[in-house]
């Protein structure tokens, strides 16, 4: 029995017309595969009545802390509404479908509300629905903990739901439908010359997603890599071939620094850099940050100084925490992290040199850097984002 998971993102589901398009995609899949499981996001983006951010904006907090469990109950509603609307649309075209919450779909999670970890997927109910020849329409982004409480998997988590469903049901392929033609060499909103990448490895895509390319959630890539199930990213609204993701890197040319060792440029906005100077017990300090749920990145520790970045929303929490110590500190707000990704850059000399000369030519100041086997990241001022991405994109020959 062949089985496909089809996941549709918020923009693909925003209007009646776009949902018609989604129904068509599901109809096509029914002809090609024996079984189809659909995973959906909340309809539209901020401003659309049931989009996740719109639901979040319903809470008038006045600075009060809202219980994470209750937040999860609220934001999970967006996806649940979509399942019923889409299941109904499928029914009107003669396709029998059944709407399911994450919990009803068997997604069992930890009780870490807003960022729950999936422990396992109980496929009993979905398998029964499939055996009847019906289409399960699963609410992405959510699951259920051992108490029966609704949990969510972190923003963008519907991709993770799709990957987990694929793994649990041993799908032949996982198709992620979105509003762009596939994985591009950079975010097409920031870099107009970004090109479609036809094939990419799980590893490289993971680095891109981790670097902020929100076209797919990094956790989804991790799960897909674990199961080895091919993932296809496609545009709901066009017939572009899309991007195929497998274990293989399809760039087969011999590698020198002048060749395409870089596949893409990712970026993450909304970062703040902290510099803390003075004598401090680093173990206690970094444990304090962790206890406050402040996730940090690009970390450099020197005997009398430490530099790190975090999400801007952690600004006040972090300042308060640092002020408890007898140290001086400063911060740079409105930063952005740009990550140059290329699995084949390992051991190739000159990549950093190229990045530095490319950015200095366009007068972009580098605030900090970090690197791994297949990435080099630079922290820059957010105002320089477009200029920097464009320059690096050109420098590494991604325009062609
Ligand atoms: P969905 O609602 O379908 O989940 P998202 O908004 O989460 O869609 O992700 C799609 C968006 O990801 C695109 O509109 C695009 O702007 C952005 N994006 C960022 N980096 C990339 C990239 N390298 N390739 C393609 N899209 C990217
Ligand atoms: N609707 C959720 C979000 O906006 C999940 C998703 O779209 O994947 O984060
Ligand atoms: Mg998404």
mmCIF file of N, CA and C and ligand atoms in Angstrom, residues 7 9-10 41 45 155-159 176-178 214-217, ligand 3:
data_model
loop_
_atom_site.group_PDB
_atom_site.id
_atom_site.type_symbol
_atom_site.label_atom_id
_atom_site.label_comp_id
_atom_site.label_asym_id
_atom_site.label_seq_id
_atom_site.Cartn_x
_atom_site.Cartn_y
_atom_site.Cartn_z
ATOM 1 N N UNK A 7 1.085 17.968 3.714
ATOM 2 C CA UNK A 7 0.901 19.018 4.718
ATOM 3 C C UNK A 7 0.685 20.360 4.024
ATOM 4 N N UNK A 9 0.339 24.475 4.553
ATOM 5 C CA UNK A 9 0.622 25.587 5.467
ATOM 6 C C UNK A 9 -0.494 26.622 5.453
ATOM 7 N N UNK A 10 -0.377 27.582 6.362
ATOM 8 C CA UNK A 10 -1.418 28.589 6.569
ATOM 9 C C UNK A 10 -1.817 29.359 5.331
ATOM 10 N N UNK A 41 -2.270 23.393 8.827
ATOM 11 C CA UNK A 41 -1.958 24.508 9.742
ATOM 12 C C UNK A 41 -3.229 25.344 9.923
ATOM 13 N N UNK A 45 -2.350 34.137 7.852
ATOM 14 C CA UNK A 45 -1.355 34.699 8.781
ATOM 15 C C UNK A 45 -2.011 35.814 9.580
ATOM 16 N N UNK A 155 6.285 27.115 17.345
ATOM 17 C CA UNK A 155 5.817 27.795 16.138
ATOM 18 C C UNK A 155 6.365 27.119 14.879
ATOM 19 N N UNK A 156 5.499 26.986 13.896
ATOM 20 C CA UNK A 156 5.892 26.298 12.659
ATOM 21 C C UNK A 156 5.818 24.780 12.796
ATOM 22 N N UNK A 157 5.231 24.319 13.900
ATOM 23 C CA UNK A 157 5.285 22.895 14.243
ATOM 24 C C UNK A 157 4.415 21.955 13.419
ATOM 25 N N UNK A 158 3.602 22.477 12.509
ATOM 26 C CA UNK A 158 2.798 21.567 11.674
ATOM 27 C C UNK A 158 3.688 20.713 10.770
ATOM 28 N N UNK A 159 4.825 21.277 10.392
ATOM 29 C CA UNK A 159 5.773 20.496 9.578
ATOM 30 C C UNK A 159 6.227 19.270 10.378
ATOM 31 N N UNK A 176 5.284 18.709 1.557
ATOM 32 C CA UNK A 176 4.992 19.938 2.308
ATOM 33 C C UNK A 176 4.599 20.998 1.286
ATOM 34 N N UNK A 177 3.349 21.421 1.321
ATOM 35 C CA UNK A 177 2.877 22.445 0.380
ATOM 36 C C UNK A 177 2.892 23.808 1.055
ATOM 37 N N UNK A 178 3.467 24.799 0.318
ATOM 38 C CA UNK A 178 3.569 26.138 0.898
ATOM 39 C C UNK A 178 3.334 27.195 -0.171
ATOM 40 N N UNK A 214 12.393 29.676 7.453
ATOM 41 C CA UNK A 214 11.208 29.105 8.094
ATOM 42 C C UNK A 214 10.335 28.270 7.156
ATOM 43 N N UNK A 215 10.812 28.050 5.937
ATOM 44 C CA UNK A 215 10.044 27.255 4.976
ATOM 45 C C UNK A 215 9.775 25.844 5.521
ATOM 46 N N UNK A 216 10.616 25.370 6.411
ATOM 47 C CA UNK A 216 10.346 24.100 7.099
ATOM 48 C C UNK A 216 10.953 24.167 8.498
ATOM 49 N N UNK A 217 10.311 23.489 9.450
ATOM 50 C CA UNK A 217 10.790 23.504 10.835
ATOM 51 C C UNK A 217 11.979 22.537 10.967
HETATM 52 MG MG1 LIG B 3 5.451 27.008 8.278
#
